[in-house]
Short mmCIF file of C-alpha atoms in Angstrom, two decimals:
data_model
loop_
_atom_site.label_atom_id
_atom_site.label_comp_id
_atom_site.label_asym_id
_atom_site.label_seq_id
_atom_site.Cartn_x
_atom_site.Cartn_y
_atom_site.Cartn_z
CA LYS A 1 -8.24 9.95 -15.92
CA ALA A 2 -10.32 8.09 -13.49
CA GLY A 3 -8.63 6.41 -10.57
CA VAL A 4 -8.97 2.92 -9.25
CA THR A 5 -12.62 2.12 -8.47
CA GLN A 6 -13.59 -0.41 -5.83
CA THR A 7 -17.10 -1.68 -5.27
CA PRO A 8 -18.84 -1.97 -2.97
CA ARG A 9 -17.42 0.55 -0.45
CA TYR A 10 -18.93 -1.19 2.53
CA LEU A 11 -20.05 -4.81 3.22
CA ILE A 12 -21.46 -6.56 6.24
CA LYS A 13 -21.44 -10.38 6.01
CA THR A 14 -22.02 -13.13 8.46
CA ARG A 15 -19.48 -15.86 9.44
CA GLY A 16 -19.47 -18.69 6.85
CA GLN A 17 -20.72 -16.64 4.06
CA GLN A 18 -18.58 -15.83 1.01
CA VAL A 19 -18.07 -12.26 -0.41
CA THR A 20 -16.88 -10.87 -3.89
CA LEU A 21 -15.25 -7.68 -4.14
CA SER A 22 -14.72 -5.77 -7.39
CA CYS A 23 -11.86 -3.43 -8.81
CA SER A 24 -11.70 -1.47 -11.81
CA PRO A 25 -7.96 -0.22 -12.53
CA ILE A 26 -6.85 2.87 -14.03
CA SER A 27 -7.22 2.80 -17.94
CA GLY A 28 -4.23 1.22 -19.47
CA HIS A 29 -2.92 -0.47 -16.32
CA ARG A 30 -2.71 -4.12 -16.57
CA SER A 31 -1.37 -5.17 -13.05
CA VAL A 32 -3.90 -5.20 -10.38
CA SER A 33 -3.02 -6.08 -6.64
CA TRP A 34 -4.97 -6.58 -3.71
CA TYR A 35 -4.06 -5.86 -0.04
CA GLN A 36 -5.64 -6.43 3.32
CA GLN A 37 -5.33 -3.53 5.83
CA THR A 38 -6.04 -4.27 9.50
CA PRO A 39 -5.14 -2.39 12.72
CA GLY A 40 -3.18 -5.42 14.06
CA GLN A 41 -1.41 -6.65 11.07
CA GLY A 42 -1.16 -3.50 8.98
CA LEU A 43 -1.07 -3.60 5.17
CA GLN A 44 -0.59 -7.10 3.88
CA PHE A 45 -0.22 -8.31 0.15
CA LEU A 46 -2.82 -10.65 -1.07
CA PHE A 47 -2.18 -11.24 -4.71
CA GLU A 48 -1.29 -9.62 -7.95
CA TYR A 49 -2.83 -10.41 -11.34
CA PHE A 50 -1.45 -9.37 -14.81
CA SER A 51 -2.95 -10.20 -18.10
CA GLU A 52 -5.41 -12.45 -16.42
CA THR A 53 -2.79 -14.47 -14.73
CA GLN A 54 -1.80 -14.46 -10.99
CA ARG A 55 1.72 -13.40 -10.87
CA ASN A 56 2.43 -13.01 -7.16
CA LYS A 57 0.61 -14.52 -4.11
CA GLY A 58 0.89 -13.42 -0.45
CA ASN A 59 0.71 -15.61 2.66
CA PHE A 60 -3.08 -16.06 2.92
CA PRO A 61 -5.10 -19.21 3.16
CA GLY A 62 -6.85 -20.58 -0.01
CA ARG A 63 -10.23 -19.00 1.04
CA PHE A 64 -8.87 -15.99 -0.44
CA SER A 65 -8.87 -16.10 -4.30
CA GLY A 66 -9.24 -13.68 -7.14
CA ARG A 67 -9.22 -13.29 -10.86
CA GLN A 68 -8.64 -10.85 -13.64
CA PHE A 69 -10.71 -10.39 -16.64
CA SER A 70 -9.62 -9.42 -20.22
CA ASN A 71 -10.39 -5.74 -19.65
CA SER A 72 -8.08 -5.85 -16.58
CA ARG A 73 -10.95 -5.49 -14.09
CA SER A 74 -10.36 -7.64 -11.11
CA GLU A 75 -12.37 -9.49 -8.41
CA MET A 76 -11.35 -11.10 -5.15
CA ASN A 77 -13.44 -13.59 -3.30
CA VAL A 78 -13.33 -14.76 0.20
CA SER A 79 -15.16 -17.88 1.06
CA THR A 80 -16.20 -19.14 4.48
CA LEU A 81 -15.76 -15.82 6.19
CA GLU A 82 -14.31 -15.64 9.69
CA LEU A 83 -14.47 -12.82 12.09
CA GLY A 84 -10.77 -12.22 11.53
CA ASP A 85 -11.54 -11.39 7.87
CA SER A 86 -12.85 -8.00 8.98
CA ALA A 87 -10.69 -5.48 7.34
CA LEU A 88 -10.32 -2.77 4.67
CA TYR A 89 -9.61 -4.56 1.32
CA LEU A 90 -7.62 -2.22 -1.00
CA CYS A 91 -6.99 -2.75 -4.69
CA ALA A 92 -4.16 -1.04 -6.58
CA SER A 93 -3.26 -0.87 -10.12
CA SER A 94 0.20 -0.36 -11.73
CA PRO A 95 1.24 0.68 -15.19
CA GLY A 96 4.15 -1.74 -15.38
CA PRO A 97 6.40 -4.16 -13.45
CA GLY A 98 8.05 -2.69 -10.36
CA THR A 99 6.15 0.68 -10.83
CA GLU A 100 4.26 2.59 -8.30
CA ALA A 101 0.75 1.37 -7.22
CA PHE A 102 -2.21 3.66 -7.41
CA PHE A 103 -4.68 2.71 -4.67
CA GLY A 104 -8.42 2.71 -4.50
CA GLN A 105 -10.60 3.88 -1.72
CA GLY A 106 -11.15 0.24 -0.46
CA THR A 107 -13.91 -1.94 0.53
CA ARG A 108 -14.53 -2.11 4.20
CA LEU A 109 -15.68 -5.66 5.05
CA THR A 110 -17.18 -6.40 8.43
CA VAL A 111 -17.84 -10.07 9.39
CA VAL A 112 -20.40 -10.50 12.24
CA ALA B 1 11.14 -12.79 2.41
CA GLN B 2 11.51 -9.08 2.70
CA SER B 3 10.56 -7.13 5.63
CA VAL B 4 10.08 -3.20 6.33
CA SER B 5 10.58 -1.56 9.61
CA GLN B 6 9.22 1.73 10.47
CA HIS B 7 10.61 2.55 14.05
CA ASN B 8 8.19 5.32 14.85
CA HIS B 9 4.83 4.39 15.43
CA HIS B 10 3.41 7.79 16.55
CA VAL B 11 5.00 11.21 16.11
CA ILE B 12 3.76 14.56 17.42
CA LEU B 13 5.15 17.78 16.11
CA SER B 14 4.25 21.55 16.33
CA GLU B 15 3.81 23.25 12.98
CA ALA B 16 7.08 24.41 11.33
CA ALA B 17 9.09 21.65 13.06
CA SER B 18 11.21 19.45 10.87
CA LEU B 19 10.22 15.75 10.35
CA GLU B 20 12.24 12.69 9.85
CA LEU B 21 10.62 9.20 9.69
CA GLY B 22 12.85 6.19 9.57
CA CYS B 23 12.40 3.32 7.18
CA ASN B 24 14.61 0.13 7.08
CA TYR B 25 14.07 -2.95 4.83
CA SER B 26 15.63 -6.27 4.73
CA TYR B 27 16.28 -7.63 1.27
CA GLY B 28 19.68 -8.16 -0.43
CA GLY B 29 18.82 -7.66 -4.00
CA THR B 30 17.53 -4.63 -6.07
CA VAL B 31 14.63 -2.84 -4.72
CA ASN B 32 12.16 0.01 -5.72
CA LEU B 33 11.19 2.05 -2.71
CA PHE B 34 8.18 4.15 -1.91
CA TRP B 35 6.48 6.39 0.58
CA TYR B 36 2.66 6.51 0.72
CA VAL B 37 0.55 8.69 2.67
CA GLN B 38 -3.01 8.09 3.94
CA TYR B 39 -4.78 11.21 5.12
CA PRO B 40 -7.80 10.61 7.44
CA GLY B 41 -10.70 9.20 5.42
CA GLN B 42 -8.84 9.16 2.16
CA HIS B 43 -7.11 6.46 0.18
CA LEU B 44 -3.35 5.66 0.15
CA GLN B 45 -1.36 8.28 -2.03
CA LEU B 46 2.02 8.14 -3.31
CA LEU B 47 4.37 10.72 -1.88
CA LEU B 48 7.56 9.76 -3.58
CA LYS B 49 9.39 6.86 -5.11
CA TYR B 50 13.09 5.78 -5.72
CA PHE B 51 13.92 3.46 -8.56
CA SER B 52 17.56 4.26 -9.49
CA GLY B 53 20.00 7.31 -9.89
CA ASP B 54 20.13 10.08 -7.35
CA PRO B 55 19.37 8.67 -3.99
CA LEU B 56 17.85 11.88 -2.73
CA VAL B 57 14.48 11.98 -4.16
CA LYS B 58 11.88 14.77 -3.92
CA GLY B 59 8.14 14.16 -3.91
CA ILE B 60 4.84 16.16 -3.45
CA LYS B 61 4.16 18.63 -0.73
CA GLY B 62 7.79 19.39 0.04
CA PHE B 63 8.63 15.88 1.22
CA GLU B 64 11.99 14.18 0.32
CA ALA B 65 13.74 10.92 0.99
CA GLU B 66 17.20 9.68 0.95
CA PHE B 67 18.17 5.95 -0.13
CA ILE B 68 21.11 4.81 1.78
CA LYS B 69 21.89 1.39 0.33
CA SER B 70 24.57 0.50 2.85
CA LYS B 71 22.08 1.07 5.55
CA PHE B 72 19.18 -0.49 3.78
CA SER B 73 17.32 2.72 4.64
CA PHE B 74 15.00 5.15 2.99
CA ASN B 75 14.06 7.80 5.42
CA LEU B 76 11.36 10.42 4.80
CA ARG B 77 12.07 14.14 5.62
CA LYS B 78 10.34 17.46 5.55
CA PRO B 79 11.98 20.69 6.75
CA SER B 80 8.93 22.22 8.03
CA VAL B 81 5.64 20.47 8.60
CA GLN B 82 2.12 21.94 8.47
CA TRP B 83 -1.15 20.98 10.28
CA SER B 84 -2.30 19.43 6.84
CA ASP B 85 0.48 16.81 7.09
CA THR B 86 -1.37 15.06 9.77
CA ALA B 87 -1.68 11.58 8.29
CA GLU B 88 -0.35 8.09 8.43
CA TYR B 89 2.77 7.45 6.48
CA PHE B 90 3.78 4.22 5.09
CA CYS B 91 7.09 2.98 3.73
CA ALA B 92 6.88 0.10 1.00
CA VAL B 93 9.42 -1.97 -0.82
CA ASN B 94 8.99 -3.87 -4.07
CA ALA B 95 11.80 -6.43 -4.25
CA LEU B 96 12.78 -6.80 -7.92
CA ASN B 97 13.16 -10.49 -8.11
CA ASN B 98 12.98 -12.69 -11.23
CA ASN B 99 9.07 -12.35 -11.15
CA ALA B 100 9.13 -8.77 -11.82
CA GLY B 101 5.80 -8.17 -10.49
CA ASN B 102 4.22 -5.52 -8.28
CA MET B 103 4.33 -6.93 -4.72
CA LEU B 104 4.67 -4.34 -2.08
CA THR B 105 5.76 -5.02 1.30
CA PHE B 106 4.70 -2.24 3.80
CA GLY B 107 6.07 -1.03 7.02
CA GLY B 108 3.76 -0.78 10.06
CA GLY B 109 3.11 2.88 9.44
CA THR B 110 3.70 6.04 11.51
CA ARG B 111 0.93 8.15 12.57
CA LEU B 112 1.86 11.94 12.41
CA MET B 113 0.11 14.47 14.22
CA VAL B 114 0.94 18.13 13.77
CA LYS B 115 -0.28 20.51 16.37
CA PRO B 116 -1.25 23.98 15.14
#
C-alpha cells in the first residue's frame, strides 16, 4: 500500500508570492491533516479535511488555506508569503476519526 | 486548548542503557495518545498508540508506554537502547471532543542520541 505522497519535496519562493502544496493520502483514508514544523515552534496543526469539508482548524492566519477533492487528495495554499512561513509542511492521512495519522515526507518551503 | 509537554529536550545515552521519556498533557476529557519517531532524514513514523484498555501499550522496536490517567502522563520506555534509536521522539494527543476529528497536539520533541 502506497504511503502519503507530498509534492513537491522542496520549494523556494519569494516574499509576497503564493504557493500550493499537494498531498495524496493513503488509499481509503478520507481524513487529511496538515502540519507546520519549524525549529522554533515545533509541530503545529494547520487544518484537517474530511469528505471535502474542513473539520478542524489550527491557529494560523487566513493566508493559510486548504481544500480537499472528491478523491481525498488535498492541497494547501499559502498566500502573500512571509519569511516566517519557511518550514517543513507535513501532510497526514487517517483511516477514521481519532485514529493514528500517517505522515508524508513533507514539503520543505523556503521563503527568501 | 490542550497542550503537551515533553520535559527532556535532549537525551544522550550509551548503548544498552534504559530509556524513559516523559510526556504530560493538559486536557480533562478523553484523549487518544501517540508517540511518533522521526529518524534523521525520514518522515514521522508511529511508534505506538493508546486508545483505551490496558494502560501499558507496546509498540514497534521494543518500545512501550504507560498511560497514567491521574497524572495526565504517557511516558515512553525502552529497556535497552541501540545506536539505531538515535532520533527525535514526539508525544502527541488527540482530544476526543464533539468534533471527533483528527487534530494532533504535539509536544516539543526529545532528541535522543545513543552513543555506540
